[in-house]
CSV table of C-alpha atoms in Angstrom, one decimal:
chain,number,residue,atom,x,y,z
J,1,UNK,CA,6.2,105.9,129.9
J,2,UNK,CA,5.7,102.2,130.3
J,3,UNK,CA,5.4,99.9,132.9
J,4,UNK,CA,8.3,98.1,131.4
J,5,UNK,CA,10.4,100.5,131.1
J,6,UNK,CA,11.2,102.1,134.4
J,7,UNK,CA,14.0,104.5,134.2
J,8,UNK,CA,16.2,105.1,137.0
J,9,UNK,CA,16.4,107.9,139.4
J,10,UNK,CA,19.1,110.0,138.1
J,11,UNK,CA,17.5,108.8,134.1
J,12,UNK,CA,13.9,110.6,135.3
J,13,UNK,CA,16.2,113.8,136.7
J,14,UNK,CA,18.3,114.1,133.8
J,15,UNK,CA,15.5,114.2,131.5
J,16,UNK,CA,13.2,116.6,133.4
J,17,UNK,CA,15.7,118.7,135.4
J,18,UNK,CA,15.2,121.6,132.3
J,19,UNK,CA,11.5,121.4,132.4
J,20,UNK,CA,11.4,122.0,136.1
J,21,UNK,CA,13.6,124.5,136.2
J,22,UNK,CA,12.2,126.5,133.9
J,23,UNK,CA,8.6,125.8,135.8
J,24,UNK,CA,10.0,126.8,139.1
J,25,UNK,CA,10.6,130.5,138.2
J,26,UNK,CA,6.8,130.5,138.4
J,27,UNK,CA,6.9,129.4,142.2
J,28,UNK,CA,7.1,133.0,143.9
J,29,UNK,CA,4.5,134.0,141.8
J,30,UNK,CA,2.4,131.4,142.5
J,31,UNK,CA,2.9,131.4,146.4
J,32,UNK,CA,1.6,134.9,145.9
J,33,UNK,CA,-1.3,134.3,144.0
J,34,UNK,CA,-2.8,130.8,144.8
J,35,UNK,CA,-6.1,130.8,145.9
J,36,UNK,CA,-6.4,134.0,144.3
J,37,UNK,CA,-8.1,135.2,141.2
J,38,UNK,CA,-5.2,135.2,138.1
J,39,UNK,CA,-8.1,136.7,135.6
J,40,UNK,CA,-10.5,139.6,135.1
J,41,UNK,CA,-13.4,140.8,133.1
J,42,UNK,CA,-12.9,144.0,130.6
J,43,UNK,CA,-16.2,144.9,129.6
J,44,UNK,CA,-15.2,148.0,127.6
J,45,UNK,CA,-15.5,150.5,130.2
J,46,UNK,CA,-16.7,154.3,128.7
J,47,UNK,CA,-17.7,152.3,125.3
J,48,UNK,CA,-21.1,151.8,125.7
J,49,UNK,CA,-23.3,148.6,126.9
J,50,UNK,CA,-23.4,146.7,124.0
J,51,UNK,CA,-19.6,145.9,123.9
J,52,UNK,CA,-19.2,142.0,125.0
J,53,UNK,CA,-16.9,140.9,127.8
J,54,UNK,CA,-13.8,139.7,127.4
J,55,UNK,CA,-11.7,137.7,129.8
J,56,UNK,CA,-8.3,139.1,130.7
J,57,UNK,CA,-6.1,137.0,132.0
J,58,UNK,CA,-2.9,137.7,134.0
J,59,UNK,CA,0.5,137.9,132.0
J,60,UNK,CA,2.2,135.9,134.1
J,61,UNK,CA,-0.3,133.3,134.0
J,62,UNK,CA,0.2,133.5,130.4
J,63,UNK,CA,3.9,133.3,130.5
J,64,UNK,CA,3.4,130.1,132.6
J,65,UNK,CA,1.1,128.5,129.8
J,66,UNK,CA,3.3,129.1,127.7
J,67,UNK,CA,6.6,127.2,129.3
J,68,UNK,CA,4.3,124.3,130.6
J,69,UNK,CA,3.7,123.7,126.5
J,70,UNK,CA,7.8,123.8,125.8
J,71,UNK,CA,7.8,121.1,128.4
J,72,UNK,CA,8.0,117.3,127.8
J,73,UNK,CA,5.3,117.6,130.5
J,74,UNK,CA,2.3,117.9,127.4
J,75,UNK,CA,0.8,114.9,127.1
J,76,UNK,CA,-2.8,115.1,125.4
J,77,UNK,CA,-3.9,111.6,126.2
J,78,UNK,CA,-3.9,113.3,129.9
J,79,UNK,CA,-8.0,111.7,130.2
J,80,UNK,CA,-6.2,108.0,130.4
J,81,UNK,CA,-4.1,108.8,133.7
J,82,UNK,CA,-7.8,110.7,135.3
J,83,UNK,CA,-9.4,107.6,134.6
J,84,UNK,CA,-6.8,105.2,136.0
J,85,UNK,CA,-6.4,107.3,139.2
J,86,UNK,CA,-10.0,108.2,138.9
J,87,UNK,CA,-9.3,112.1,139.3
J,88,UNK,CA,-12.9,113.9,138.8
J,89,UNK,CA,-12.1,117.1,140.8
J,90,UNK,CA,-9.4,119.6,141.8
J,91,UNK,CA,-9.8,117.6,145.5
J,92,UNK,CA,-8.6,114.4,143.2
J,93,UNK,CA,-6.2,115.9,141.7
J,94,UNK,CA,-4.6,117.7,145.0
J,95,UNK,CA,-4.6,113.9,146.5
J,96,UNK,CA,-3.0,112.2,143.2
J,97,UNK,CA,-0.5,115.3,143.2
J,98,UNK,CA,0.8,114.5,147.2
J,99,UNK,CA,0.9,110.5,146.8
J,100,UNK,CA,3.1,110.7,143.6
J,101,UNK,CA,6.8,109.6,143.3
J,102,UNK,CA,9.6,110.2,141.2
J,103,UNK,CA,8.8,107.4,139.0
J,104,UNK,CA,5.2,108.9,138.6
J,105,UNK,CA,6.5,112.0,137.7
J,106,UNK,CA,4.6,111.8,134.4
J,107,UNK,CA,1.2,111.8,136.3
J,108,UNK,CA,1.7,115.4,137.6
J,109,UNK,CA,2.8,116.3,133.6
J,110,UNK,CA,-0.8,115.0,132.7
J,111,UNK,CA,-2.7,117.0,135.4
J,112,UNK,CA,-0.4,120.2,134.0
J,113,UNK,CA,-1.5,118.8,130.4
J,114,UNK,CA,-5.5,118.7,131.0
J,115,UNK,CA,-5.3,122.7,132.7
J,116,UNK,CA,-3.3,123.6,129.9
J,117,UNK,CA,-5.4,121.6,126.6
J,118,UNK,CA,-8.8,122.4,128.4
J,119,UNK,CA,-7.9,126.2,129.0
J,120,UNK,CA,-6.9,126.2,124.9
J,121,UNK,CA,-11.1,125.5,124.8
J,122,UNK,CA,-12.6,127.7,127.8
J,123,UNK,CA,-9.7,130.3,128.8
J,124,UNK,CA,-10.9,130.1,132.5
J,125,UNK,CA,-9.8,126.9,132.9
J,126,UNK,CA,-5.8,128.5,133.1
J,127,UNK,CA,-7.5,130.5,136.3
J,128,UNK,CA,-8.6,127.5,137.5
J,129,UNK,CA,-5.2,125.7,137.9
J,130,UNK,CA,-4.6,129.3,140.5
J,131,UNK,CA,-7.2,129.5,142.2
J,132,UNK,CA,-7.7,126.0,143.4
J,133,UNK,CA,-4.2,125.6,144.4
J,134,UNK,CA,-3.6,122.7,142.2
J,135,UNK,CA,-0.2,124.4,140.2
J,136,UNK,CA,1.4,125.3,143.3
J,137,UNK,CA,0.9,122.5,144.8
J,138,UNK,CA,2.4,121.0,141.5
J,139,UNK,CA,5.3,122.5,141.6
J,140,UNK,CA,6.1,122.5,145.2
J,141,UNK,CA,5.8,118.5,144.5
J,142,UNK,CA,8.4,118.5,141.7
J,143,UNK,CA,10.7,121.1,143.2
J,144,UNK,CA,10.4,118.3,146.0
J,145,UNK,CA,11.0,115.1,143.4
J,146,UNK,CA,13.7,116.7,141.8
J,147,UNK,CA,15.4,117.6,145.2
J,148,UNK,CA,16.2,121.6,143.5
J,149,UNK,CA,17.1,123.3,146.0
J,150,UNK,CA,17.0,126.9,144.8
J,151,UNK,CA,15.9,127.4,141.0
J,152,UNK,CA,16.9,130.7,140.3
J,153,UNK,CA,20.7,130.5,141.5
């Protein structure tokens, strides 16, 4: 979005109310889990030793990938907004997440954007977004923005 055109309030609602929505069926799960591990190693267990590793990561996890990319959260020029904000870790991103407004509300789609593009390259990356409590802390910011008061009524 640009600087010049600032939509209003109820504009920045109205276009993300869906989005959010759909994200926010996510939340219990995510209370659960945060901090937690949302991925496992299957190494082929009674095959033999020289099977490889394989990640295996958590279907609801998954799921959750999968409706941040219907979102008009994706963005995949996500690296221009961590260099404005100068985001470098999960710490950044936890402080850019807390200190955003409504009007920024496209900053919290890019961090979504980088855990979901990155994790298309290195699948722990999706894990990541878990177990450093940066996707709850996400959506506990736009269930906030968005003043949704319960999501699944």
């Amino acid at each position: 979005m640009q600087d010049s055109l600032r939509l209003s309030r109820e504009e920045i609602i109205i276009c993300y109310k869906d989005d959010v929505t759909g994200l926010l069926k996510f939340l219990p799960w995510l209370e659960k889990t945060s901090g937690g591990e949302a991925s496992g190693i299957y190494s082929g267990e009674g095959i033999g030793e020289s099977s490889m590793p394989v990640p295996v990561y958590d279907s609801t996890l998954l799921s959750f990938i999968k409706e941040i990319r219907s979102t008009d959260f994706m963005n995949r020029n996500y690296v221009y907004t961590f260099s404005r904000y100068r985001i470098k870790t999960a710490k950044d991103e936890l402080r850019v997440i807390e200190a955003c407004s409504l009007q920024e509300i496209s900053v919290l789609g890019d961090i979504l954007s980088k855990y979901v593009l990155r994790g298309d390259v290195r699948g722990a990356v999706w894990s990541e977004g878990v177990s450093n409590g940066v996707y709850l802390a996400l959506l506990l910011k736009l269930k906030d923005l968005m003043e949704i008061k319960n999501p699944l009524a």
